Coordinates of C-alpha atoms in Angstrom, one line a residue:
M110 CA -8.2 -45.6 3.9
G111 CA -5.0 -43.4 3.2
T112 CA -3.7 -44.8 6.6
D113 CA -4.2 -48.6 4.8
M114 CA -2.7 -48.3 1.6
S115 CA 0.4 -46.4 3.0
Q116 CA 1.0 -49.1 5.3
A117 CA 0.6 -51.0 2.4
I118 CA 2.7 -49.3 0.2
R119 CA 5.6 -50.1 2.8
Q120 CA 4.8 -53.8 3.7
I121 CA 5.0 -55.0 0.0
N122 CA 8.4 -52.7 -0.4
Q123 CA 9.8 -54.5 2.4
D124 CA 8.6 -57.7 1.9
R125 CA 9.6 -57.9 -1.7
G126 CA 12.1 -54.4 -2.3
I127 CA 9.8 -52.9 -4.9
P128 CA 10.7 -49.0 -4.9
E129 CA 7.8 -47.2 -3.7
D130 CA 7.5 -45.8 -6.0
L131 CA 7.3 -48.4 -8.1
I132 CA 4.6 -49.3 -6.1
L133 CA 2.4 -46.4 -6.8
R134 CA 3.0 -46.8 -10.7
T135 CA 1.9 -50.5 -9.9
I136 CA -1.6 -48.9 -8.7
E137 CA -1.8 -46.3 -11.5
D138 CA -1.9 -49.4 -14.0
T139 CA -4.4 -50.9 -12.1
L140 CA -7.2 -48.7 -12.2
I141 CA -6.2 -47.6 -15.1
A142 CA -7.1 -51.3 -16.6
A143 CA -10.4 -51.1 -14.0
Y144 CA -10.7 -47.9 -16.3
K145 CA -10.5 -48.6 -19.4
H146 CA -12.6 -52.2 -18.4
R147 CA -15.5 -50.9 -17.5
F148 CA -15.5 -47.7 -20.4
G149 CA -13.7 -49.4 -22.6
N150 CA -11.5 -46.6 -23.5
A151 CA -8.4 -45.5 -20.7
D152 CA -7.6 -42.1 -23.4
N153 CA -8.6 -39.6 -21.3
A154 CA -8.1 -41.5 -17.3
V155 CA -5.9 -39.5 -15.5
V156 CA -4.9 -41.0 -12.0
Q157 CA -3.9 -38.5 -8.7
F158 CA -1.5 -39.2 -5.3
D159 CA -2.0 -36.7 -3.0
E160 CA 1.2 -35.5 -1.8
E161 CA 1.7 -38.4 0.9
N162 CA 0.5 -41.0 -0.8
L163 CA -1.9 -41.6 1.7
E164 CA -4.7 -40.9 -1.4
V165 CA -5.2 -41.8 -4.6
S166 CA -8.6 -40.5 -7.3
I167 CA -8.9 -42.1 -10.7
F168 CA -10.7 -38.9 -12.8
A169 CA -11.8 -38.8 -16.2
R170 CA -10.3 -35.3 -18.4
K171 CA -13.7 -34.6 -20.0
K172 CA -14.6 -31.8 -22.7
I173 CA -16.9 -29.3 -22.0
V174 CA -19.7 -29.0 -24.5
E175 CA -23.2 -27.5 -24.5
Q176 CA -26.7 -28.0 -23.4
D177 CA -28.0 -31.5 -25.0
G178 CA -24.9 -31.3 -27.3
V179 CA -22.9 -34.3 -24.9
Y180 CA -22.8 -37.8 -28.3
D181 CA -19.8 -39.1 -25.8
P182 CA -20.9 -39.1 -22.7
V183 CA -17.3 -40.7 -21.7
T184 CA -15.4 -38.0 -23.3
E185 CA -17.9 -35.1 -22.5
I186 CA -19.7 -33.2 -20.1
D187 CA -22.6 -30.3 -21.0
L188 CA -22.3 -27.1 -18.9
D189 CA -25.0 -26.7 -17.0
E190 CA -23.5 -30.6 -15.0
A191 CA -19.9 -29.3 -15.4
G192 CA -21.1 -26.1 -13.9
E193 CA -21.6 -27.7 -10.6
L194 CA -18.0 -28.9 -10.5
N195 CA -16.7 -25.7 -11.6
P196 CA -18.8 -22.3 -11.5
E197 CA -16.0 -20.6 -13.9
A198 CA -16.5 -23.6 -16.1
E199 CA -16.8 -22.9 -20.3
V200 CA -18.1 -24.2 -23.7
G201 CA -14.6 -25.8 -24.8
D202 CA -13.3 -26.4 -21.3
E203 CA -11.5 -29.2 -20.3
I204 CA -12.8 -30.5 -16.6
L205 CA -11.8 -33.9 -14.3
V206 CA -14.8 -35.7 -13.4
E207 CA -13.6 -37.6 -10.0
I208 CA -14.5 -41.7 -10.9
D209 CA -16.7 -43.2 -8.4
P210 CA -14.5 -47.2 -7.9
K211 CA -17.6 -48.4 -7.2
Q212 CA -19.0 -47.8 -10.6
F213 CA -16.3 -50.1 -11.6
D214 CA -17.7 -54.1 -11.9
R215 CA -16.4 -57.7 -10.5
I216 CA -15.2 -58.5 -13.4
A217 CA -13.5 -55.0 -14.1
V218 CA -12.4 -55.3 -11.0
Q219 CA -11.1 -58.9 -10.7
S220 CA -9.2 -58.4 -14.2
A221 CA -7.5 -55.0 -12.6
K222 CA -6.6 -57.2 -9.6
Q223 CA -4.5 -59.3 -11.9
K224 CA -2.9 -57.2 -13.4
A225 CA -1.0 -55.2 -10.6
H226 CA -0.5 -59.2 -9.4
Q227 CA 1.5 -59.8 -12.7
T228 CA 2.7 -56.3 -12.6
I229 CA 4.8 -57.6 -8.9
R230 CA 5.5 -59.8 -9.7
D231 CA 7.6 -58.8 -13.2
I232 CA 8.2 -55.7 -10.9
Q233 CA 10.1 -58.1 -8.6
K234 CA 11.8 -60.3 -10.7
D235 CA 13.1 -57.2 -12.4
S236 CA 14.2 -55.6 -9.5
L237 CA 15.9 -58.9 -8.5
Y238 CA 17.7 -59.5 -12.1
S239 CA 19.3 -56.9 -11.5
E240 CA 20.4 -57.3 -8.0
Y241 CA 21.8 -61.1 -8.6
K242 CA 23.3 -59.7 -12.2
D243 CA 25.4 -57.6 -10.5
K244 CA 26.9 -59.7 -8.2
E245 CA 27.9 -62.6 -10.4
G246 CA 31.5 -63.4 -9.4
E247 CA 31.2 -62.6 -6.1
I248 CA 30.6 -64.7 -3.0
I249 CA 26.8 -65.7 -0.7
I250 CA 26.0 -67.3 1.8
G251 CA 23.3 -70.4 1.2
Y252 CA 21.7 -72.3 3.8
Y253 CA 20.6 -75.6 2.6
Q254 CA 16.9 -76.6 1.7
R255 CA 16.4 -79.8 -0.2
E256 CA 18.6 -81.9 -3.0
R257 CA 16.4 -83.0 -6.7
N258 CA 17.7 -85.6 -8.8
G259 CA 21.6 -84.3 -7.6
T260 CA 20.5 -80.9 -7.6
I261 CA 20.9 -78.8 -4.4
Y262 CA 18.2 -75.5 -3.6
L263 CA 19.7 -72.6 -1.4
D264 CA 17.6 -70.5 0.8
I265 CA 20.1 -67.6 0.2
G266 CA 18.4 -64.6 1.2
K267 CA 15.4 -63.4 -1.3
M268 CA 16.0 -66.3 -3.7
E269 CA 15.9 -69.5 -4.0
G270 CA 19.9 -70.9 -6.0
V271 CA 20.4 -73.7 -7.9
L272 CA 23.4 -75.7 -7.2
P273 CA 23.7 -77.9 -9.8
K274 CA 25.3 -81.7 -9.6
K275 CA 28.5 -81.0 -12.2
Y276 CA 29.1 -77.3 -10.0
Q277 CA 30.0 -80.2 -6.8
S278 CA 32.9 -81.0 -5.9
P279 CA 33.4 -84.5 -5.6
R280 CA 34.4 -84.3 -2.3
E281 CA 32.4 -82.8 -0.7
I282 CA 28.7 -84.3 1.2
Y283 CA 26.0 -81.7 2.4
H284 CA 23.4 -82.5 4.4
T285 CA 20.2 -80.5 5.3
N286 CA 20.3 -76.8 6.6
D287 CA 24.4 -76.9 6.0
R288 CA 25.6 -74.0 5.8
I289 CA 27.5 -73.8 2.2
K290 CA 29.6 -71.1 0.4
T291 CA 29.3 -70.7 -3.0
M292 CA 29.6 -68.6 -5.9
I293 CA 26.9 -67.1 -8.0
A294 CA 28.1 -68.8 -11.4
E295 CA 25.1 -67.0 -13.8
V296 CA 21.4 -65.8 -13.2
K297 CA 18.9 -66.5 -15.7
K298 CA 15.3 -64.9 -16.4
D299 CA 12.8 -66.1 -18.9
A300 CA 9.1 -66.9 -18.9
S301 CA 9.1 -69.4 -15.9
G302 CA 11.3 -67.2 -13.7
L303 CA 14.3 -66.3 -12.2
Q304 CA 17.2 -68.9 -11.6
I305 CA 20.0 -68.1 -10.1
V306 CA 23.1 -70.6 -10.0
L307 CA 25.7 -71.3 -7.9
S308 CA 28.8 -72.7 -8.1
R309 CA 31.9 -73.9 -6.3
T310 CA 33.8 -75.9 -9.2
H311 CA 34.2 -72.7 -10.7
K312 CA 38.7 -71.5 -11.1
E313 CA 36.5 -67.7 -10.2
F314 CA 35.3 -69.1 -7.0
V315 CA 38.3 -69.7 -5.7
R316 CA 40.0 -66.3 -6.6
A317 CA 36.7 -65.2 -4.5
I318 CA 38.4 -66.9 -1.8
F319 CA 41.4 -65.4 -1.5
E320 CA 40.4 -62.0 -2.4
L321 CA 38.6 -62.9 1.5
E322 CA 41.6 -64.6 3.2
V323 CA 44.8 -62.6 1.5
P324 CA 43.5 -58.8 2.3
E325 CA 47.0 -57.9 -0.4
I326 CA 44.7 -59.4 -3.2
Y327 CA 41.7 -58.2 -2.2
D328 CA 43.4 -54.0 -2.7
K329 CA 45.5 -55.2 -6.1
I330 CA 48.9 -55.3 -4.4
V331 CA 49.4 -59.0 -5.5
E332 CA 47.6 -60.2 -8.1
I333 CA 46.2 -63.0 -9.4
K334 CA 47.3 -63.9 -13.5
N335 CA 45.5 -66.8 -13.7
I336 CA 44.5 -70.2 -12.2
V337 CA 43.5 -73.4 -13.3
R338 CA 41.4 -76.3 -11.3
E339 CA 39.9 -79.5 -11.3
P340 CA 37.8 -79.2 -8.4
G341 CA 38.5 -81.5 -5.7
F342 CA 41.8 -82.2 -6.9
R343 CA 44.3 -79.6 -7.5
T344 CA 44.7 -76.3 -7.9
K345 CA 47.4 -74.0 -9.2
L346 CA 47.6 -70.2 -9.2
A347 CA 49.5 -68.2 -11.1
V348 CA 50.6 -64.7 -8.7
Y349 CA 52.5 -61.4 -9.6
S350 CA 53.0 -58.6 -6.5
N351 CA 53.2 -54.9 -8.1
R352 CA 55.6 -54.0 -5.5
E353 CA 59.5 -55.6 -4.5
D354 CA 58.8 -55.5 -1.0
V355 CA 56.0 -57.9 -0.7
D356 CA 56.1 -61.0 -1.9
P357 CA 53.2 -62.4 -3.5
V358 CA 53.5 -66.4 -2.7
G359 CA 54.5 -65.5 1.1
A360 CA 50.9 -63.3 0.6
C361 CA 49.5 -65.8 0.0
V362 CA 50.5 -68.4 2.7
G363 CA 50.3 -66.5 5.3
L364 CA 52.5 -67.1 8.9
K365 CA 53.1 -69.9 9.7
G366 CA 50.4 -71.4 6.4
V367 CA 47.3 -69.6 8.5
R368 CA 45.8 -68.6 4.6
I369 CA 45.8 -71.1 2.6
Q370 CA 44.9 -73.0 5.5
A371 CA 41.3 -71.3 5.5
V372 CA 40.6 -71.2 2.0
I373 CA 41.8 -75.6 2.4
K374 CA 39.7 -76.1 4.8
E375 CA 36.9 -74.3 2.6
L376 CA 38.2 -76.2 -0.8
E377 CA 37.5 -79.7 1.1
G378 CA 41.3 -80.7 1.5
E379 CA 41.9 -79.7 -2.4
K380 CA 45.8 -79.2 -3.4
I381 CA 46.6 -76.2 -4.3
D382 CA 50.1 -74.9 -5.8
I383 CA 50.8 -71.2 -5.6
L384 CA 53.3 -70.1 -7.5
K385 CA 55.5 -67.2 -8.9
Y386 CA 54.7 -65.6 -12.8
D387 CA 57.3 -65.1 -14.7
P388 CA 56.6 -63.4 -18.0
D389 CA 59.8 -65.5 -19.4
P390 CA 57.9 -69.3 -20.4
K391 CA 61.4 -70.5 -19.0
K392 CA 60.7 -69.8 -15.8
F393 CA 57.3 -70.4 -15.7
I394 CA 57.6 -73.2 -16.9
K395 CA 59.6 -74.6 -14.5
N396 CA 57.7 -72.7 -11.4
A397 CA 53.8 -73.9 -12.9
L398 CA 55.7 -78.2 -12.2
S399 CA 55.9 -77.2 -9.0
P400 CA 55.9 -79.7 -6.8
A401 CA 58.6 -81.2 -9.2
E402 CA 62.1 -79.7 -9.3
V403 CA 62.6 -79.5 -12.8
R404 CA 66.5 -78.7 -13.5
E405 CA 65.9 -77.6 -17.6
V406 CA 63.0 -76.0 -19.7
I407 CA 63.6 -75.9 -23.5
I408 CA 61.6 -73.7 -26.1
L409 CA 61.2 -76.6 -28.9
D410 CA 58.7 -74.4 -31.0
E411 CA 57.8 -71.5 -29.8
G412 CA 55.1 -70.2 -32.0
K413 CA 53.6 -73.3 -31.5
H414 CA 53.9 -72.9 -27.5
Q415 CA 56.1 -76.7 -27.6
A416 CA 57.8 -77.1 -24.4
L417 CA 60.3 -79.4 -23.4
A418 CA 61.1 -80.3 -19.4
I419 CA 64.5 -81.8 -18.0
V420 CA 64.2 -83.1 -14.3
N421 CA 66.3 -85.9 -12.5
D422 CA 64.6 -89.9 -13.0
S423 CA 63.5 -89.2 -8.3
M424 CA 61.3 -86.1 -10.0
L425 CA 60.1 -87.7 -12.8
S426 CA 56.0 -89.1 -11.5
L427 CA 56.1 -85.8 -9.5
A428 CA 55.9 -83.3 -12.7
I429 CA 53.6 -85.4 -14.2
G430 CA 51.5 -86.5 -11.3
K431 CA 48.7 -89.5 -10.3
Q432 CA 47.1 -89.4 -13.7
G433 CA 49.2 -86.4 -16.0
L434 CA 47.5 -84.0 -13.2
N435 CA 50.1 -82.2 -12.3
V436 CA 51.4 -81.5 -16.3
R437 CA 48.3 -81.0 -17.9
L438 CA 47.2 -78.2 -15.1
A439 CA 51.0 -77.1 -15.7
N440 CA 50.0 -76.8 -20.1
R441 CA 46.4 -74.9 -18.8
L442 CA 48.6 -72.5 -16.3
V443 CA 51.0 -71.6 -18.8
D444 CA 49.1 -72.4 -22.2
W445 CA 52.0 -74.4 -23.4
N446 CA 52.3 -77.6 -24.8
I447 CA 55.0 -79.6 -21.7
D448 CA 56.2 -82.7 -22.5
V449 CA 58.1 -83.7 -19.0
K450 CA 61.3 -86.1 -19.8
T451 CA 64.6 -87.5 -17.7
E452 CA 67.9 -87.2 -19.0
S453 CA 68.5 -90.5 -20.6
Q454 CA 64.8 -89.6 -22.4
F455 CA 66.0 -86.4 -23.7
A456 CA 69.7 -87.8 -24.4
E457 CA 67.6 -90.5 -27.1
M458 CA 65.2 -87.9 -28.3
D459 CA 65.1 -86.4 -32.0
I460 CA 64.9 -82.4 -31.3
T461 CA 65.2 -79.7 -33.6
A462 CA 69.7 -78.3 -33.6
E463 CA 68.8 -75.5 -31.3
S464 CA 67.0 -76.9 -29.0
R465 CA 70.0 -79.4 -29.0
R466 CA 71.9 -76.9 -28.6
T467 CA 70.5 -75.8 -25.8
A468 CA 70.8 -79.6 -23.7
L469 CA 73.9 -79.8 -24.8
E470 CA 75.0 -76.4 -23.4
L471 CA 73.2 -77.4 -20.1
F472 CA 75.1 -80.9 -20.3
G473 CA 78.5 -79.4 -20.5
D474 CA 79.0 -80.6 -23.7
T475 CA 78.4 -78.9 -27.2
E476 CA 81.8 -79.6 -28.9
S477 CA 79.8 -82.0 -30.8
Y478 CA 77.2 -79.7 -31.9
D479 CA 78.4 -78.3 -35.3
D480 CA 78.4 -81.0 -36.6
E481 CA 75.0 -82.0 -36.6
I482 CA 73.9 -80.1 -38.1
S483 CA 73.3 -81.2 -42.1
R484 CA 70.4 -80.3 -42.8
I485 CA 68.8 -76.4 -43.6
S486 CA 65.8 -76.2 -41.2
E487 CA 68.2 -77.6 -38.7
L488 CA 70.3 -73.7 -38.9
P489 CA 69.4 -71.6 -35.7
G490 CA 67.5 -68.5 -37.1
V491 CA 66.5 -69.5 -40.5
D492 CA 63.1 -68.2 -42.5
N493 CA 60.8 -70.5 -42.6
R494 CA 60.4 -69.4 -46.4
I495 CA 63.2 -69.4 -47.3
A496 CA 63.6 -73.7 -45.6
A497 CA 60.9 -74.6 -47.0
L498 CA 60.9 -72.9 -50.6
L499 CA 64.7 -74.8 -51.1
L500 CA 62.1 -78.7 -49.6
D501 CA 60.1 -77.9 -52.4
S502 CA 62.6 -77.5 -55.1
G503 CA 64.7 -80.7 -53.6
I504 CA 67.3 -78.9 -52.0
D505 CA 66.8 -79.7 -47.6
L506 CA 70.9 -80.9 -47.3
I507 CA 72.9 -77.9 -46.8
E508 CA 75.5 -79.6 -48.5
D509 CA 73.0 -79.5 -51.9
F510 CA 72.5 -75.8 -51.0
L511 CA 76.1 -74.4 -51.6
G512 CA 76.6 -76.9 -54.6
L513 CA 74.6 -75.1 -56.6
A514 CA 76.1 -71.3 -58.0
Q515 CA 73.5 -68.2 -57.8
S516 CA 71.6 -68.4 -60.8
E517 CA 71.0 -72.0 -60.0
L518 CA 70.0 -70.7 -56.1
E519 CA 67.8 -67.0 -57.7
E520 CA 65.8 -69.4 -60.1
K521 CA 63.9 -71.5 -57.2
G522 CA 63.0 -68.0 -55.6
L523 CA 65.5 -67.4 -53.6
S524 CA 66.7 -63.3 -53.2
S525 CA 70.1 -61.6 -53.0
S526 CA 69.5 -61.2 -50.0
D527 CA 67.7 -65.0 -49.1
I528 CA 70.9 -66.7 -50.0
E529 CA 73.6 -64.0 -49.1
N530 CA 71.9 -64.4 -45.1
L531 CA 71.6 -68.1 -45.6
R532 CA 75.3 -68.4 -46.4
K533 CA 76.4 -66.4 -43.5
L534 CA 74.3 -68.9 -41.1
I535 CA 76.3 -71.7 -42.7
E536 CA 79.9 -70.2 -41.9
E537 CA 77.9 -69.5 -38.4
Y538 CA 77.5 -72.7 -37.2
V539 CA 78.8 -75.0 -39.4
E540 CA 82.3 -76.3 -40.1
I541 CA 82.5 -75.9 -43.7
I542 CA 85.4 -78.7 -44.7
E543 CA 86.9 -78.9 -48.3
E544 CA 88.0 -82.1 -50.0
E545 CA 90.2 -82.4 -53.2
T546 CA 88.5 -84.0 -56.3
Y547 CA 90.2 -86.2 -58.3
D548 CA 90.4 -85.5 -61.5
E549 CA 91.7 -88.8 -64.1
E550 CA 93.1 -85.7 -66.8
Q551 CA 94.7 -83.6 -64.7
E552 CA 96.8 -86.7 -63.0
E553 CA 97.5 -88.4 -65.9
E554 CA 99.3 -84.7 -67.3
K555 CA 100.5 -85.0 -63.8
E556 CA 102.2 -88.1 -64.7
E557 CA 103.3 -87.1 -68.1
E558 CA 105.7 -83.9 -66.5
A559 CA 107.4 -86.2 -64.0
E560 CA 108.7 -89.2 -66.4
E561 CA 109.8 -85.9 -68.8
E562 CA 111.3 -84.0 -65.4
E563 CA 112.7 -87.1 -64.8
T564 CA 113.7 -88.4 -68.3
E565 CA 115.6 -84.6 -68.8
A566 CA 116.8 -85.2 -65.7
E567 CA 119.0 -88.4 -66.3
E568 CA 122.5 -87.5 -68.0
Y569 CA 125.3 -90.0 -69.6
E570 CA 129.0 -90.1 -70.9
C571 CA 129.8 -90.3 -74.2
P572 CA 131.3 -94.0 -74.9
E573 CA 134.4 -92.6 -77.0
C574 CA 135.2 -89.0 -75.9
G575 CA 133.8 -88.6 -72.5
A576 CA 131.6 -85.3 -73.1
K577 CA 128.3 -85.0 -71.9
I578 CA 125.3 -86.3 -73.2
T579 CA 121.2 -87.4 -72.1
V580 CA 118.6 -89.4 -73.7
D581 CA 117.0 -87.4 -76.0
M582 CA 120.2 -87.1 -78.1
T583 CA 121.0 -89.2 -81.0
T584 CA 124.5 -87.7 -81.8
C585 CA 127.2 -86.5 -79.4
P586 CA 127.2 -83.2 -79.8
S587 CA 131.2 -82.7 -79.4
C588 CA 132.4 -85.3 -81.5
G589 CA 128.9 -86.6 -84.0
I590 CA 129.4 -89.9 -83.3
G591 CA 126.1 -91.8 -82.9
L592 CA 124.5 -92.8 -80.0
S593 CA 121.3 -94.9 -79.4
F594 CA 119.8 -96.2 -75.7
E595 CA 119.0 -99.4 -74.4
Y596 CA 117.2 -100.7 -71.1
E597 CA 117.1 -103.5 -70.1
E598 CA 114.5 -105.1 -67.7
E599 CA 114.6 -105.8 -63.5
D600 CA 114.6 -108.4 -62.4
N601 CA 111.5 -108.7 -59.6

């Protein structure tokens, strides 16, 4: 019997992968369950194995009482009966009394077997759950067994894996007994059992494939910063090297493209763009739009992650991609909203002053830049709080701001430092042309003064003595003759 039990333990260990200590615990629980079913209580039940786990026995721990003092035969034994088992037994001691399994009835044995089977299933489920849970995200090879409603069931060794329709690439067709490489996407355990969900569409599946094909990635020399994917169509990888002497893109491509071709073959011909990661968003966006060549990237709104990529006319369709796939993947890769335009399309756009400055510098035309800033919100580096505060007060144009006094601006909620900083920005980026204002009263005064000066400047001779006289004199200062002046109108 001992040999049979030992072989059974080894067999269960090999077939189901259950550790030996858990098998022994299951046997113990089974015997205790049978004992409880037979005697109604298992508090005093004790299960013991020999040193080599070849034999197992179950005992009842009983208290020794005086002869004829037994009230509960399950937990008590009289002194005479205990003395037959152990001559040194005394009243008040406890003694282990071996139970013959034949005392268990058929129902007790059946109940114990059911419990044993359930316990083994639970242990196996927990063991497999722990084993596969640790492998989430790893590659596993399975063999096509069957298909139901689009879901494929794979033999992955100890378990059957599930490859749902949504996790299958639209490029791929599978047949019975096909060898399929998948990634463990999720391990679920519920009342119905254990389920291992597999995937060939997750972006992490691509990462795991590259780790298998590119030693530099496995050794952490080359790091994959981000992956975006449209399964079956295109994948973009941003890679970065932790060593200056290692080219991250070249390491992934391999000599004569052998590494990247192995990955493409595994993905059934899916296109893969490998590009260099750059912390500078402009450079990163330019790289992300490969294979298109981008002439320049303009940041429209850094806070909202909005950018404009300018390309030649011949590159527009390549940058956008079929049905917008290329630019859509680039958006997700860099986490920016990228708008792709040609130079002519860009010229017609209404963009912010700072972006316009970048564009004009790009095309070599900055002469008219300053004249184009008319609003406070267009000033490069302007505080958004100040611009919003002025706009709420009805002040949008720069000239409106300059037309207000310091006290008027402070009444609108601006501090003296706010006003000073804004004026410095205006002086730096805007050319102010001061126009002379027309004042009607001042102009009349000037005309009268000019007439008086002109009148004072005219001199005449006295008709009597020839002395010098002016039009403001009524008598000659020399001879005293009375004077009068007459003006004749000029003929037109």
